[in-house]
Structure formats: structure tokens, C-alpha cells
Amino acid sequence: MRKRLPILFTLFAFLGIASVQAQPLQLKQGPVKFQKSSRTALAPRNAIELGENQIWFGYYDPQGLLYEVGSAKPGVGVWGIYLPYEKAPKGHIDGVRFLWQGETYKDLKVLLATSLVYNADDADIAVINLKNEDVDAQEGITKEFAFDQSYDIPEQGVYVIVSYNITRDIPSPDYDDADAYNEWVAEYWTDAYPLFTYWQTDAVPNSLFCYMQDNNEWFDYPGYGQPLSLALDLLIGGIEYPHNAADASNFAQTYVLANSETSLPVTITNKGDHPVSSLGFKVEVEGEEAQTGTVTLDTPIEKMDQTMTVYFPVRTGDKTGRKTVALTITEVNGEANEVEPTAATGYIFAMAQSEQMKPFVEEFTGTWCGWCVRGMVAMEQLAQDFGSDAVLTAVHYNDPMALKDYYNVTRYFSDGFPSMALNRMGTVDPYYGMYDMTTVNAYKVKEVVEIVKGMLTPGSIQVEATWTDEAQTKIAVNTTTTFQFDADESPFAIGYLLLADRLTGEGSNWMQKNSYSGNAAAAQGDENLLPYVDQASPFTAVYNHVPVAVYGVSNGVSGSIEGSVQIGKPISSTFEMDITDNTLVQDKEKLSVAAILIDKRSWEVINSDKAVISITTGISSVATSAATVPTACYSLSGQRMGMNHKGLSILRQADGSTMKVINR
């Protein structure tokens, strides 16, 4: 089964981003609230001087984006993490550190247990009470606490749970009155959100649990797809650790120009107890050593098991096509790497020049999804902003427009609902893009599509489509692909989609739920979202960009590109769609055909195109054999035109016969 790439990895690698702004949080209903923090993690006030063979270990990320968390009301809050025995260093627990800013509270404590426990009496390893004067709640800085004794990590692992009780009344904030809301923030913010989490680029298992008192159950946020980690570490001692050690993880494919130097984005993990400031490396291309060198980091990788994306230079050579690359970390901080390094592998794809990229945008949505309204809004705006320069697809799930053939793509590339995949390189919010939902008037996904539009690509595709029978049940699809590399066989294939606009239906399953209905706070004053505050939920909607039939949408139709590939030499392909029994097709004048160039190995889309369907006239029937596939279109004066030329044209078929057509 194909392994999914980390969310946004390849896209962020292209942008040169190691730590990015958070995506909007769509959390399970409950008492817990999250707010993005404007603060960064400050140096600990009561810092512990590490002893010999001691390290901080856990989910604390000094480079991460902070979110402040709490129930925004008085009462007990309970948050925790879990460290499996096989992941935690095999030593003992000597202390803890976390970020805290609460001011009016009691009973702040840390519980150590072999299971998730809500009451201190059930903690079977230890209960550590933290005194208010030790916490010194100011500025949301890190607090470090050394324990009076050490605690062994049991074989079943350890749960680390922070419990507290906010003792003051906290009224609900008035989001609609800016002055009143600012007064609420000044007065109640720190007690409403006393703890901190980090937003990561992917969900880390076991990194954030919360006890939902209203439901009397624990909730696993990473397990629900929310990439959040509690800003908490354990002080682990009793082990002799390596000092200067690092390892590299396998990396994604990078598109580059031949005879140039590029930068490979590689995830590096600190495997020692010293911060990693520089990395000596060796790069091999196709099994041959290509270069060696040293990369100095602007920001050190501080902790053991902390990761960072680091960029390593590599020369591409003059040969085009896909090449295997292996990178090995040979030195750390100028010393020999103290762990046996594993060569990280990936690919570069070298091309003679880049074709023009036409982004393929997949919005994952459903009529049952109230927050998907913002995806609908963004898709219509993207259609206006990009026109034919992007191919937009609204992929429905678990509603009347859902296609079983799209399930695997949805499974691997959606990041919940709503979300949006761009060329299947990574997933962003379909409206906010890489911004968070506290940003006002943040139709920012346009910026991400613009970035993808400017990316390098080794291939282009043009699609033309024609009805081949008077009843309009069969569509001849012609594509022309041009590549900028030489290969005995193409690593790419073509997928085909039939897209429909203006779909409607009867019944509740066709009604679009609307989480913005009556929810001015969620709209954030956004001029594009505010109209939906006054809209009902659910409401009768008209759906655009919907795939109503797909062929090879995951990794392309087998044999769609055959034979060898040569730089700049066009390759023609044909395909037929038969929609005789398709019940999703409503208005044939609202249909279009899209073709996508897919990397058969990764399912990534390297280019796309879309065309309206030409209409033939003056025929009673048209054979659909290869001999009668349309191959060229001419004006009445004999000038060759594109297959989608508007008006009356002459269509030449593969067998040399011609017919008159009207393209609308």
C-alpha cells in the first residue's frame, strides 16, 4: 500500500519553510477551546542545569507554533501525553517542564501513571504537587521542575498528566463587540487558556490527550487528525547518551533543471544530548559519489529526538530523468557522527527545461460538512481568479455526489473536511491556505495556488473532447503530452475526469450544512463568509466542479502513455468515456473533461488541463473506433484551429474523413 507523505512536506520544501503557520482547527465539540498564541516559547525562568547523562525528552518544540488551550470557564482541566517504553530513553524520570500562564488556580499537579487517569488517587506511579510560588505565573514562559526523587519508566510506558483547577468565574466573551472582547482578553485570557500546545506539520501519536468532562471520556486529538502536541517534556536521567549524533529520513522527489545545483529538503533528527549546529554530509547519485560538504544551521536542533528540515546542495548532472539520491550524515558539530548513520534516499527529476504548470486543485468536501462552506466559497473565487490556468475539482465524500473510485485519493490526500490538495504534494485549508482562521478576510489559498503555478514540471498536457454520437453518451478524449526528459518508458500516466457544474438534487442529503449560520464569530468579519451567517443550515445549494466519472484517477490509466519519451516530442493519446448509465449527469451542456498527468510511483500530479466538450452536428451516428477519432479541427477557410474552436468548424478524423461541427 502506498505510504502517504507528511502533510505539506513537498509543498513546504519548495517554499523553504521549516516551521509554518497553523491550519484552522476544526475540533470535536466539547468544552475545550484553542486559541493561536502571539507568543514564542521564552527561555525557562526556573531553568534546571542538566546533570551528567540527563536530557529533556518529549513533545516540547522550541521552534513550534504555539496554541493556548483551556476550557475558557472555571473548573478542572486535565491534559496529558503518553511516552511508549520503546520510544522513551530507558532511564528514569527526574523532572518535568511545560508552559503555564494561569493566575487564579489551585491544585496544579503532575500525575505519572501507566494508564490515562483523571483523579490523582488513581495515579500508580507518582503525584507531584506544584506550589503556586514555584510556578510563578508570568508571561507564559516555560516552567521546569526537578522532582524530589526519580521514577523508573515501566515497560508499558508512562502517561504524564497535568491537572489544575481554575477558581475564578470566566464569562463568555462577546466576539461581536470589539471593545468588550478586548476587555475580556485583558481580564480573563490567561485563566481561560492556561496551558500551551504546539502545532506540528503532521499528527504525532499520543502527543495530546484531554479529559472531556461533559462526556466523561478522554479524547485523543492527534488520533482525530489534529496535529497538536502538549508543550511538555520529561527530564530523563541515568543513561549515557551520545553527544554529537544525527540521522536523516528519506525525502520526497524534487524537480530540477539539468546541469544545475539544487537543494534537497531532508528531515534531520538529533540523536545525541548536544545541540546540532552543523552537519557534514555525503551525497551519492545513482550509486556514484557526487559531492561532500558541510551545512551550518541558522538555528541548532536543540533536543534529542527533535527534528528539523535541513537543505543540502546537490548537483544534478547533464542526464535528464529520475535519479536515485542517497544522503548520509558523516559529521555532527565537526565531529564524527556517533551513531551509525543510515543513508536517506529520495529522487531528483532532472529536465531540460520546465513546461508551464497548470495546478490541479482537489477540494475535499461533503454536504454534511458545515465548515465546507468556506471551501465552496474559495472554489468559486479560484475559478474567477485562475480561469483556465487551473483545474478545480470538488471531491465529495459520503453524500450523493461521492464516487467510490475517488475513495483512495480522498483517504491518502485529504486532511479532514474541509481540506484541499494541490497537485497531491500537500494539503492546506481550502480557504485560508497556510494561514490560520483567526486571520480576517483570509482568502489566502490563492497565494498557494499561485506558488504551485510557478513550480517546475517536466511535462505538459493538452486535452480536447468531442461527443461522438448524436445521443451524447460517448466522449472521445484526445490528449497531447510533451516531456522535457529522455526515457525508455514514461514514469507518468494519464487520469481522466468528467466534471459537472450546476448539480442539484432533492432530499436532505443534497442540502448543504452551514456552520457559519448565525455564527458571526466564525466568519471573523470576512466579507466572503459573512453572507453565510444569515444563511440557513442546511440550505439548498448548487454544486460546481464535481467529478461525476473518473478513470485512473489514482495513478493513471494503464497504457495511456506508451513507448519511449524524448525531449520536446509530443505524444498523442486517445480515450473514450461512455456515460450511458451515469445517473449523476444532469445537464450535458454543463460538463467538461479534465486530464491529469500522474506520477505512477507517488500519485503526484505534475500537470493538468480541462476542456469543454465539442458538439457534432449533421450526423446520425459516429463510430468510436480508432479510425474515427477526431485528430484535427479547421475553420471554414482551411486554417487549422484548436479542437475547442468556437463556432462552425470542419473536424478531420483519423481515417481521413471529415464532418462539420459546431463548438459552443
Steps between C-alpha positions, in 0.01 A plus 500: 500500500626845416647689794361849539747787508490732802244776458641792304850350497575540131319831472673651803831363375450696178424813701800453727279491810608298801243633745174635363184666619228268622200384311156575643389272781177311446467320831247257640223677686579527869613738773855537370600813310817584307631847419811584299762663719691810399783391726805289443642259754728707722802364685406325826492726805580227752731310267657174613868454431527163334712246681718233348291262287183710524288620207160659440279260305141532379280718278639844580603676178682832548446583130131408491193719462325539833131457568363589842247247631235486767128467561446880521296444817568420867565148620739209458710450188693181430748459214751227431748325271619142472859384452529136391780305664656418165515871407605650834866478603547207738585711803302660783283811527670778697275798422253669265460825310202663330360842411250651744336841534200449730472752786190404702515127568572226752604135501751521215663159488671246279382138501716210383306184423491186286152590368301815432365614836285797592527484881829533682410201721518277192856601401700181564850644454503846663306818578715814506332808646632829362491799733370829367813684605710255299289545189537881503238555229628781280522548126417138410864395531628145541501361853751228590458287814749252643336216694607406852558145381539311173234271346574207270319480167298175504494261205143601415613860460399806700212748482592851613192699601471866602197579718380839630193678632414855381324663795360823354185556300564555126208646301455419133674757276300730273666454161270748326604796718871568441542722807322255728704211359829684556396567859422129544842406360678736740308368799446128442732374226772334708253304713280413203802351317764407761689226311675489163522258208706497183369466147705255296509423128354156568317328783737332750330205676442531877611864517176656632217354705227700670240385750160615374303545819168554325531153343709332773751376243853558381549646157808436285548808279778362275291185461221724374737650242590818690883533491534647850749415774497606862797727571642264760828317552632252752848530649653156439817390677707193563616425145828566324397674180702573186595866474532589131260280307236547229308297247316583177158385378402408146389799295254579223571547131631839388465636145810679373664623181784296357851645536412696812524478878194457717421465871356178640264545798584221746361441851787475749457352850731584790613167648733641765483710816683797342327754272574441131655812341668361188476188284764342279344300219564278199268485197488211252305520173416173325751323727790731416641748752402846378621737772579557863469808715384661822174682576493748789157544661363845575309350793644194678297181547495529877358175637547129459230370262412853385477530121559778249487530121851575374594585140798325342654603164523246220616534139265350243734412210404517133289182475124557512240281673454358849812427702540325835677711762647378832611741774704399805584714805871440560579772758310688772639823647831430327535158665443155356134401521469292819215284369521269203336721238235365267508634147183701430371439150279691260491619143582798284329532165717696258349664190632696205259785576171544679158485339229741619328369811119493517417412865259215577289599800299237692262635764376227737146578607154364584147629541508379864806717574395841632847652485535393135304811409826694500642249252205563267559874529870464424446273199275755332751773571786287365296437185474876447865568584662223294249411228657242266839529675397249770283188510259498795336187637250485790540143630192401700503236771209314661228694319301447176785634284770274647684264263630167624787527252622813681517336843872417502600850394278647770644262756863583423486868419219660698579639842145488628212708375535758366850471357669549166778312322715685247651270236488243783823645639342610825179605670385846608178658617281566191440863600775615735777310326798491737356770727288440808133583528556794735622701200227737381408504130743212453418360157867405490483171314542704182860567607571127526349426159716778354807338653413160352435666163860622501656161577722304265344208313650255248183457297198676350162367392230640271156341486221519241162328529220433248161333513514211254130411479183697454357377832809639676583188695862457386787747517824472304786646702826593325810604689841625396783472751845650461789413732835661572701185567612185320392157622438153360160503671295779652466494880176693455146404396180689424191509718168625365211678675154600385403814695153647545377844600161609634413167663188499718285237665202422716509382858690586816824338379523765225458785751826670601559536874630841606704548816516875437122534535439746784871478588646845439805419713599217264472727197754739660354792309613338174310660214484168311368300797268754662212430255484145637440627854150598384459179298306206646651165591454289303428694183425410140828523308619468141825305467778570249826331396365158604656186348214279380725238337873431537741262332843422642469790743746346747800408287385534141350275233732214412655545155382860467856606416687231310852468363811703556509867596712760321561861592249726326333223296117507536322175585134458400255285693130421464236386747126449493250580776167318489246673724190311381412379852642791700223622732698798629502673161224765500570767238738392223569863410651541848755221458872528436789255477824524695822306446776474760860384462571270796827366636422126517733455798377776731156592353621860486350707218763678291260688269137518392261644244125534446276545195134544420346228284458578130160426347475332156209573267354354179567134586275215603772291659875504537717194539736512793780290354854634488446587132224750583667677790517877427858608432484859371262797476490763221313821440282526186788686332732204558705643790585239765342583836495352848253218558292732719474774238166679544246502219466299178809293417614202293614199704749256342502141632782249515375316189510822295123562496361839606184638656360839588469582869377788711697566817302702751 
